[in-house]
Amino acid sequence: MSESKLAGQFFDAAIGLLERVRDEEAVGIAEAGTLVADAVAAGNRLFAFGAGHSSLPAQDVVYRAGGLALMNFLAVPGTAGVDVMPATLGSALERVDGLAGAVLDSSPASDGDVLVIISLSGRNALPVEMAMNARALGLKVIGVTSVAYATGTRSRHVSGTFLKDHCDVVLDSKIAVGDAELTLDGIDAPFAPASTVVTSAIMQAVMATAAGELAARGLEPPLLRSGNVDGGHEWNGRVMQEYGDRIFFRH
């Protein structure tokens, strides 16, 4: 089989997943967008969290041209992507009890804020405890996860629960257990993960919904413009000044 054939199969798989999410998660995405819009309108703050590769879709909506300026990345040291050495340490930290609570307690997140938690499996201690602790503090929690893991794997949290069990809104990415879309004779392991593509699309869909909801209420969404277009820096400066008390990634 040619490499171009495999590329086409991956695109087909990713498009199929995106179509499923579009059709099957429309209600949840609308609910999540409304929660975000409610927080913006009420003067509250927005946060996104993800560990390992699940941090990528979270980071994708922070300080993003065309995105909401109020979305802040809730960083847990050593878990944001693969910037820690060795990279396997990040995976180990996801299983450490108590880390989520310590991070939340030292963060500006508080009652009425919204936290989006992204975890493909939703089975590790860090995302489960992050959701549990956030709701205890009065935050609204949106979970972006693959619900299939809740039946295809065991929880690694002492409670035996998954991220999906501790959210106000759950958005199912539809990713199969193992996160690999292709197989081929002669290659022993499945390959070509699509979770980042799909989860990033979910995040942008929620942000778009929130922007539309704010506009429908007669409120200007606090959006950022590209700094590479004329007037972009001036626009962003105005937004940063107006909403500076809720934008933490610039401090």
PDB file of C-alpha atoms in Angstrom:
ATOM      1  CA  MET A   1       0.000   0.000   0.000  1.00  0.00           C
ATOM      2  CA  SER A   2       1.378   3.416  -0.937  1.00  0.00           C
ATOM      3  CA  GLU A   3       2.006   6.123   1.618  1.00  0.00           C
ATOM      4  CA  SER A   4      -0.517   8.374  -0.150  1.00  0.00           C
ATOM      5  CA  LYS A   5      -3.186   5.705   0.309  1.00  0.00           C
ATOM      6  CA  LEU A   6      -2.530   5.649   4.058  1.00  0.00           C
ATOM      7  CA  ALA A   7      -2.665   9.440   4.198  1.00  0.00           C
ATOM      8  CA  GLY A   8      -6.049   9.369   2.514  1.00  0.00           C
ATOM      9  CA  GLN A   9      -7.304   6.742   4.942  1.00  0.00           C
ATOM     10  CA  PHE A  10      -6.235   8.894   7.873  1.00  0.00           C
ATOM     11  CA  PHE A  11      -8.008  11.944   6.480  1.00  0.00           C
ATOM     12  CA  ASP A  12     -11.134   9.858   5.914  1.00  0.00           C
ATOM     13  CA  ALA A  13     -11.002   8.558   9.486  1.00  0.00           C
ATOM     14  CA  ALA A  14     -10.513  12.038  10.935  1.00  0.00           C
ATOM     15  CA  ILE A  15     -13.320  13.486   8.800  1.00  0.00           C
ATOM     16  CA  GLY A  16     -15.609  10.653   9.884  1.00  0.00           C
ATOM     17  CA  LEU A  17     -14.901  11.382  13.541  1.00  0.00           C
ATOM     18  CA  LEU A  18     -15.472  15.098  13.035  1.00  0.00           C
ATOM     19  CA  GLU A  19     -18.798  14.402  11.368  1.00  0.00           C
ATOM     20  CA  ARG A  20     -19.848  12.144  14.251  1.00  0.00           C
ATOM     21  CA  VAL A  21     -18.921  14.765  16.814  1.00  0.00           C
ATOM     22  CA  ARG A  22     -20.701  17.475  14.839  1.00  0.00           C
ATOM     23  CA  ASP A  23     -23.908  15.435  14.669  1.00  0.00           C
ATOM     24  CA  GLU A  24     -23.884  13.594  17.999  1.00  0.00           C
ATOM     25  CA  GLU A  25     -22.390  16.213  20.312  1.00  0.00           C
ATOM     26  CA  ALA A  26     -24.251  19.287  19.033  1.00  0.00           C
ATOM     27  CA  VAL A  27     -26.382  19.602  22.163  1.00  0.00           C
ATOM     28  CA  GLY A  28     -23.403  19.263  24.488  1.00  0.00           C
ATOM     29  CA  ILE A  29     -21.345  21.765  22.512  1.00  0.00           C
ATOM     30  CA  ALA A  30     -24.222  24.233  22.695  1.00  0.00           C
ATOM     31  CA  GLU A  31     -24.455  23.710  26.466  1.00  0.00           C
ATOM     32  CA  ALA A  32     -20.695  24.152  26.873  1.00  0.00           C
ATOM     33  CA  GLY A  33     -20.713  27.311  24.781  1.00  0.00           C
ATOM     34  CA  THR A  34     -23.525  28.711  26.906  1.00  0.00           C
ATOM     35  CA  LEU A  35     -21.577  28.000  30.109  1.00  0.00           C
ATOM     36  CA  VAL A  36     -18.595  29.878  28.688  1.00  0.00           C
ATOM     37  CA  ALA A  37     -20.766  32.788  27.577  1.00  0.00           C
ATOM     38  CA  ASP A  38     -22.466  32.903  30.985  1.00  0.00           C
ATOM     39  CA  ALA A  39     -19.088  33.178  32.714  1.00  0.00           C
ATOM     40  CA  VAL A  40     -17.884  35.940  30.401  1.00  0.00           C
ATOM     41  CA  ALA A  41     -21.114  37.898  30.811  1.00  0.00           C
ATOM     42  CA  ALA A  42     -21.055  37.528  34.610  1.00  0.00           C
ATOM     43  CA  GLY A  43     -17.484  38.782  34.972  1.00  0.00           C
ATOM     44  CA  ASN A  44     -16.014  35.375  35.750  1.00  0.00           C
ATOM     45  CA  ARG A  45     -12.899  33.712  34.365  1.00  0.00           C
ATOM     46  CA  LEU A  46     -12.187  30.909  31.905  1.00  0.00           C
ATOM     47  CA  PHE A  47      -9.555  28.183  32.228  1.00  0.00           C
ATOM     48  CA  ALA A  48      -8.480  25.182  30.184  1.00  0.00           C
ATOM     49  CA  PHE A  49      -6.427  22.218  31.375  1.00  0.00           C
ATOM     50  CA  GLY A  50      -4.958  19.157  29.744  1.00  0.00           C
ATOM     51  CA  ALA A  51      -1.969  16.920  30.468  1.00  0.00           C
ATOM     52  CA  GLY A  52       0.402  15.355  27.965  1.00  0.00           C
ATOM     53  CA  HIS A  53      -0.890  15.577  24.418  1.00  0.00           C
ATOM     54  CA  SER A  54      -4.281  16.555  25.824  1.00  0.00           C
ATOM     55  CA  SER A  55      -2.654  19.863  26.736  1.00  0.00           C
ATOM     56  CA  LEU A  56      -2.356  20.753  23.049  1.00  0.00           C
ATOM     57  CA  PRO A  57      -6.071  21.446  22.432  1.00  0.00           C
ATOM     58  CA  ALA A  58      -6.165  23.367  25.721  1.00  0.00           C
ATOM     59  CA  GLN A  59      -3.256  25.557  24.676  1.00  0.00           C
ATOM     60  CA  ASP A  60      -4.826  26.024  21.253  1.00  0.00           C
ATOM     61  CA  VAL A  61      -7.571  28.263  22.685  1.00  0.00           C
ATOM     62  CA  VAL A  62      -5.264  30.412  24.844  1.00  0.00           C
ATOM     63  CA  TYR A  63      -3.893  33.732  23.493  1.00  0.00           C
ATOM     64  CA  ARG A  64      -5.228  32.727  20.106  1.00  0.00           C
ATOM     65  CA  ALA A  65      -6.075  34.998  17.184  1.00  0.00           C
ATOM     66  CA  GLY A  66      -9.789  34.598  16.606  1.00  0.00           C
ATOM     67  CA  GLY A  67     -10.219  33.197  20.103  1.00  0.00           C
ATOM     68  CA  LEU A  68     -11.565  34.473  23.403  1.00  0.00           C
ATOM     69  CA  ALA A  69      -8.979  36.555  25.219  1.00  0.00           C
ATOM     70  CA  LEU A  70     -10.292  35.388  28.590  1.00  0.00           C
ATOM     71  CA  MET A  71      -9.290  31.748  28.128  1.00  0.00           C
ATOM     72  CA  ASN A  72      -6.344  30.953  30.407  1.00  0.00           C
ATOM     73  CA  PHE A  73      -4.191  27.811  30.491  1.00  0.00           C
ATOM     74  CA  LEU A  74      -4.202  26.154  33.907  1.00  0.00           C
ATOM     75  CA  ALA A  75      -0.703  24.744  34.024  1.00  0.00           C
ATOM     76  CA  VAL A  76       0.348  21.788  36.137  1.00  0.00           C
ATOM     77  CA  PRO A  77       4.167  21.760  36.231  1.00  0.00           C
ATOM     78  CA  GLY A  78       5.675  18.870  34.309  1.00  0.00           C
ATOM     79  CA  THR A  79       2.472  17.823  32.543  1.00  0.00           C
ATOM     80  CA  ALA A  80       2.020  20.408  29.781  1.00  0.00           C
ATOM     81  CA  GLY A  81       2.969  18.482  26.680  1.00  0.00           C
ATOM     82  CA  VAL A  82       6.375  16.874  26.276  1.00  0.00           C
ATOM     83  CA  ASP A  83       8.558  19.742  27.499  1.00  0.00           C
ATOM     84  CA  VAL A  84       9.649  17.837  30.606  1.00  0.00           C
ATOM     85  CA  MET A  85      12.640  15.477  30.514  1.00  0.00           C
ATOM     86  CA  PRO A  86      12.274  12.592  30.459  1.00  0.00           C
ATOM     87  CA  ALA A  87       8.950  12.816  28.656  1.00  0.00           C
ATOM     88  CA  THR A  88       7.711   9.792  30.586  1.00  0.00           C
ATOM     89  CA  LEU A  89       7.755  11.888  33.774  1.00  0.00           C
ATOM     90  CA  GLY A  90       4.710  13.754  32.506  1.00  0.00           C
ATOM     91  CA  SER A  91       2.756  10.506  32.270  1.00  0.00           C
ATOM     92  CA  ALA A  92       3.831   9.554  35.782  1.00  0.00           C
ATOM     93  CA  LEU A  93       2.710  12.898  37.201  1.00  0.00           C
ATOM     94  CA  GLU A  94      -0.796  12.352  35.796  1.00  0.00           C
ATOM     95  CA  ARG A  95      -1.151   9.508  38.288  1.00  0.00           C
ATOM     96  CA  VAL A  96      -0.070  11.455  41.380  1.00  0.00           C
ATOM     97  CA  ASP A  97      -2.788  11.978  43.981  1.00  0.00           C
ATOM     98  CA  GLY A  98      -3.204  15.476  45.414  1.00  0.00           C
ATOM     99  CA  LEU A  99      -1.458  17.382  42.624  1.00  0.00           C
ATOM    100  CA  ALA A 100      -4.668  18.802  41.153  1.00  0.00           C
ATOM    101  CA  GLY A 101      -5.839  20.194  44.466  1.00  0.00           C
ATOM    102  CA  ALA A 102      -2.512  21.907  45.103  1.00  0.00           C
ATOM    103  CA  VAL A 103      -2.594  23.547  41.670  1.00  0.00           C
ATOM    104  CA  LEU A 104      -6.180  24.742  42.013  1.00  0.00           C
ATOM    105  CA  ASP A 105      -5.607  26.123  45.499  1.00  0.00           C
ATOM    106  CA  SER A 106      -2.723  28.261  44.213  1.00  0.00           C
ATOM    107  CA  SER A 107      -4.537  29.400  41.072  1.00  0.00           C
ATOM    108  CA  PRO A 108      -6.878  32.376  40.630  1.00  0.00           C
ATOM    109  CA  ALA A 109      -9.783  30.027  39.764  1.00  0.00           C
ATOM    110  CA  SER A 110     -12.809  30.551  41.996  1.00  0.00           C
ATOM    111  CA  ASP A 111     -16.556  30.168  42.354  1.00  0.00           C
ATOM    112  CA  GLY A 112     -18.446  30.856  39.118  1.00  0.00           C
ATOM    113  CA  ASP A 113     -15.487  30.346  36.799  1.00  0.00           C
ATOM    114  CA  VAL A 114     -15.432  27.753  34.019  1.00  0.00           C
ATOM    115  CA  LEU A 115     -12.747  25.089  33.658  1.00  0.00           C
ATOM    116  CA  VAL A 116     -12.463  22.945  30.544  1.00  0.00           C
ATOM    117  CA  ILE A 117     -10.632  19.709  31.338  1.00  0.00           C
ATOM    118  CA  ILE A 118      -9.296  17.699  28.417  1.00  0.00           C
ATOM    119  CA  SER A 119      -8.294  14.091  28.961  1.00  0.00           C
ATOM    120  CA  LEU A 120      -8.562  11.478  26.251  1.00  0.00           C
ATOM    121  CA  SER A 121      -8.894   8.541  28.630  1.00  0.00           C
ATOM    122  CA  GLY A 122     -10.237  10.437  31.634  1.00  0.00           C
ATOM    123  CA  ARG A 123      -8.893   7.634  33.818  1.00  0.00           C
ATOM    124  CA  ASN A 124      -5.866   9.154  35.529  1.00  0.00           C
ATOM    125  CA  ALA A 125      -5.882  10.756  38.971  1.00  0.00           C
ATOM    126  CA  LEU A 126      -4.954  14.229  37.733  1.00  0.00           C
ATOM    127  CA  PRO A 127      -7.975  15.005  35.502  1.00  0.00           C
ATOM    128  CA  VAL A 128     -10.401  13.201  37.817  1.00  0.00           C
ATOM    129  CA  GLU A 129      -9.226  15.104  40.885  1.00  0.00           C
ATOM    130  CA  MET A 130      -9.029  18.341  38.906  1.00  0.00           C
ATOM    131  CA  ALA A 131     -12.722  18.020  38.085  1.00  0.00           C
ATOM    132  CA  MET A 132     -13.704  16.961  41.609  1.00  0.00           C
ATOM    133  CA  ASN A 133     -11.785  19.792  43.253  1.00  0.00           C
ATOM    134  CA  ALA A 134     -12.944  22.385  40.743  1.00  0.00           C
ATOM    135  CA  ARG A 135     -16.603  21.594  41.327  1.00  0.00           C
ATOM    136  CA  ALA A 136     -16.028  21.681  45.086  1.00  0.00           C
ATOM    137  CA  LEU A 137     -14.743  25.240  44.634  1.00  0.00           C
ATOM    138  CA  GLY A 138     -17.868  26.195  42.701  1.00  0.00           C
ATOM    139  CA  LEU A 139     -16.445  26.093  39.187  1.00  0.00           C
ATOM    140  CA  LYS A 140     -18.425  24.819  36.227  1.00  0.00           C
ATOM    141  CA  VAL A 141     -16.541  21.934  34.592  1.00  0.00           C
ATOM    142  CA  ILE A 142     -16.642  20.994  30.925  1.00  0.00           C
ATOM    143  CA  GLY A 143     -14.998  17.639  30.238  1.00  0.00           C
ATOM    144  CA  VAL A 144     -13.668  16.726  26.801  1.00  0.00           C
ATOM    145  CA  THR A 145     -12.896  13.022  26.762  1.00  0.00           C
ATOM    146  CA  SER A 146     -13.460   9.701  25.033  1.00  0.00           C
ATOM    147  CA  VAL A 147     -16.327   8.051  26.841  1.00  0.00           C
ATOM    148  CA  ALA A 148     -15.277   4.694  25.356  1.00  0.00           C
ATOM    149  CA  TYR A 149     -12.424   4.511  27.865  1.00  0.00           C
ATOM    150  CA  ALA A 150     -14.897   4.318  30.740  1.00  0.00           C
ATOM    151  CA  THR A 151     -16.041   0.902  29.523  1.00  0.00           C
ATOM    152  CA  GLY A 152     -12.834  -0.222  27.828  1.00  0.00           C
ATOM    153  CA  THR A 153     -10.378   0.508  30.662  1.00  0.00           C
ATOM    154  CA  ARG A 154     -10.220   0.780  34.444  1.00  0.00           C
ATOM    155  CA  SER A 155      -9.959   4.052  36.307  1.00  0.00           C
ATOM    156  CA  ARG A 156      -6.602   4.802  37.929  1.00  0.00           C
ATOM    157  CA  HIS A 157      -8.230   7.002  40.562  1.00  0.00           C
ATOM    158  CA  VAL A 158      -8.967   5.574  43.993  1.00  0.00           C
ATOM    159  CA  SER A 159     -12.668   6.335  43.545  1.00  0.00           C
ATOM    160  CA  GLY A 160     -12.883   4.133  40.462  1.00  0.00           C
ATOM    161  CA  THR A 161     -14.466   7.021  38.565  1.00  0.00           C
ATOM    162  CA  PHE A 162     -13.564   8.810  35.340  1.00  0.00           C
ATOM    163  CA  LEU A 163     -13.439  12.453  34.327  1.00  0.00           C
ATOM    164  CA  LYS A 164     -16.884  12.145  32.751  1.00  0.00           C
ATOM    165  CA  ASP A 165     -18.377  11.405  36.164  1.00  0.00           C
ATOM    166  CA  HIS A 166     -17.469  14.831  37.573  1.00  0.00           C
ATOM    167  CA  CYS A 167     -18.501  17.317  34.884  1.00  0.00           C
ATOM    168  CA  ASP A 168     -21.377  19.696  34.288  1.00  0.00           C
ATOM    169  CA  VAL A 169     -21.081  19.021  30.563  1.00  0.00           C
ATOM    170  CA  VAL A 170     -19.311  16.078  28.904  1.00  0.00           C
ATOM    171  CA  LEU A 171     -18.186  16.252  25.276  1.00  0.00           C
ATOM    172  CA  ASP A 172     -17.348  12.853  23.805  1.00  0.00           C
ATOM    173  CA  SER A 173     -14.550  12.906  21.225  1.00  0.00           C
ATOM    174  CA  LYS A 174     -15.584   9.447  19.960  1.00  0.00           C
ATOM    175  CA  ILE A 175     -11.927   8.360  19.851  1.00  0.00           C
ATOM    176  CA  ALA A 176     -11.491   4.597  20.164  1.00  0.00           C
ATOM    177  CA  VAL A 177      -9.472   3.135  23.023  1.00  0.00           C
ATOM    178  CA  GLY A 178      -5.827   3.263  21.996  1.00  0.00           C
ATOM    179  CA  ASP A 179      -6.149   6.402  19.849  1.00  0.00           C
ATOM    180  CA  ALA A 180      -4.894   5.002  16.543  1.00  0.00           C
ATOM    181  CA  GLU A 181      -6.945   4.998  13.361  1.00  0.00           C
ATOM    182  CA  LEU A 182      -4.888   2.801  11.026  1.00  0.00           C
ATOM    183  CA  THR A 183      -3.473  -0.707  10.870  1.00  0.00           C
ATOM    184  CA  LEU A 184      -1.363  -2.365   8.198  1.00  0.00           C
ATOM    185  CA  ASP A 185       0.061  -5.818   7.615  1.00  0.00           C
ATOM    186  CA  GLY A 186       3.723  -5.736   8.542  1.00  0.00           C
ATOM    187  CA  ILE A 187       3.262  -3.087  11.215  1.00  0.00           C
ATOM    188  CA  ASP A 188       2.622  -4.628  14.606  1.00  0.00           C
ATOM    189  CA  ALA A 189       1.130  -1.593  16.325  1.00  0.00           C
ATOM    190  CA  PRO A 190      -1.859   0.514  15.241  1.00  0.00           C
ATOM    191  CA  PHE A 191      -0.888   4.056  14.261  1.00  0.00           C
ATOM    192  CA  ALA A 192      -2.101   7.535  13.174  1.00  0.00           C
ATOM    193  CA  PRO A 193      -3.842   9.064  16.227  1.00  0.00           C
ATOM    194  CA  ALA A 194      -6.659  11.551  15.565  1.00  0.00           C
ATOM    195  CA  SER A 195      -7.456  12.752  19.080  1.00  0.00           C
ATOM    196  CA  THR A 196      -5.661  16.093  18.737  1.00  0.00           C
ATOM    197  CA  VAL A 197      -7.441  16.932  15.482  1.00  0.00           C
ATOM    198  CA  VAL A 198     -10.862  16.072  16.862  1.00  0.00           C
ATOM    199  CA  THR A 199     -10.425  17.563  20.327  1.00  0.00           C
ATOM    200  CA  SER A 200      -9.020  20.819  18.949  1.00  0.00           C
ATOM    201  CA  ALA A 201     -12.060  21.056  16.669  1.00  0.00           C
ATOM    202  CA  ILE A 202     -14.362  20.514  19.656  1.00  0.00           C
ATOM    203  CA  MET A 203     -12.644  23.294  21.566  1.00  0.00           C
ATOM    204  CA  GLN A 204     -12.945  25.731  18.674  1.00  0.00           C
ATOM    205  CA  ALA A 205     -16.598  24.773  18.199  1.00  0.00           C
ATOM    206  CA  VAL A 206     -17.303  25.573  21.851  1.00  0.00           C
ATOM    207  CA  MET A 207     -15.502  28.928  21.577  1.00  0.00           C
ATOM    208  CA  ALA A 208     -17.426  29.782  18.408  1.00  0.00           C
ATOM    209  CA  THR A 209     -20.695  28.904  20.109  1.00  0.00           C
ATOM    210  CA  ALA A 210     -19.812  31.092  23.078  1.00  0.00           C
ATOM    211  CA  ALA A 211     -18.951  34.034  20.836  1.00  0.00           C
ATOM    212  CA  GLY A 212     -22.264  33.693  19.023  1.00  0.00           C
ATOM    213  CA  GLU A 213     -24.179  33.415  22.283  1.00  0.00           C
ATOM    214  CA  LEU A 214     -22.565  36.594  23.618  1.00  0.00           C
ATOM    215  CA  ALA A 215     -23.391  38.455  20.421  1.00  0.00           C
ATOM    216  CA  ALA A 216     -26.995  37.248  20.649  1.00  0.00           C
ATOM    217  CA  ARG A 217     -27.170  38.864  24.088  1.00  0.00           C
ATOM    218  CA  GLY A 218     -25.918  42.167  22.702  1.00  0.00           C
ATOM    219  CA  LEU A 219     -22.436  41.728  24.187  1.00  0.00           C
ATOM    220  CA  GLU A 220     -19.207  42.056  22.230  1.00  0.00           C
ATOM    221  CA  PRO A 221     -17.195  38.826  22.575  1.00  0.00           C
ATOM    222  CA  PRO A 222     -13.685  39.604  23.891  1.00  0.00           C
ATOM    223  CA  LEU A 223     -11.920  38.204  20.836  1.00  0.00           C
ATOM    224  CA  LEU A 224      -8.291  38.606  19.854  1.00  0.00           C
ATOM    225  CA  ARG A 225      -7.152  39.510  16.352  1.00  0.00           C
ATOM    226  CA  SER A 226      -4.028  38.327  14.596  1.00  0.00           C
ATOM    227  CA  GLY A 227      -0.995  40.449  15.328  1.00  0.00           C
ATOM    228  CA  ASN A 228       0.029  39.878  11.713  1.00  0.00           C
ATOM    229  CA  VAL A 229      -2.803  41.971  10.256  1.00  0.00           C
ATOM    230  CA  ASP A 230      -2.913  45.765  10.255  1.00  0.00           C
ATOM    231  CA  GLY A 231      -4.516  47.060  13.417  1.00  0.00           C
ATOM    232  CA  GLY A 232      -4.230  43.753  15.216  1.00  0.00           C
ATOM    233  CA  HIS A 233      -1.904  44.945  17.964  1.00  0.00           C
ATOM    234  CA  GLU A 234      -4.061  47.987  18.666  1.00  0.00           C
ATOM    235  CA  TRP A 235      -7.214  45.883  18.839  1.00  0.00           C
ATOM    236  CA  ASN A 236      -5.587  43.370  21.175  1.00  0.00           C
ATOM    237  CA  GLY A 237      -4.219  46.132  23.379  1.00  0.00           C
ATOM    238  CA  ARG A 238      -7.727  47.465  23.893  1.00  0.00           C
ATOM    239  CA  VAL A 239      -9.080  44.013  24.735  1.00  0.00           C
ATOM    240  CA  MET A 240      -6.212  43.297  27.121  1.00  0.00           C
ATOM    241  CA  GLN A 241      -6.769  46.580  28.925  1.00  0.00           C
ATOM    242  CA  GLU A 242     -10.525  46.160  29.184  1.00  0.00           C
ATOM    243  CA  TYR A 243     -10.385  42.575  30.462  1.00  0.00           C
ATOM    244  CA  GLY A 244      -6.955  42.593  32.098  1.00  0.00           C
ATOM    245  CA  ASP A 245      -8.251  41.467  35.487  1.00  0.00           C
ATOM    246  CA  ARG A 246      -9.376  38.185  33.933  1.00  0.00           C
ATOM    247  CA  ILE A 247      -6.386  37.524  31.678  1.00  0.00           C
ATOM    248  CA  PHE A 248      -3.621  35.743  33.574  1.00  0.00           C
ATOM    249  CA  PHE A 249      -1.375  34.438  30.792  1.00  0.00           C
ATOM    250  CA  ARG A 250       0.184  37.867  30.299  1.00  0.00           C
ATOM    251  CA  HIS A 251       1.350  38.300  33.912  1.00  0.00           C
TER     252      HIS A 251
END
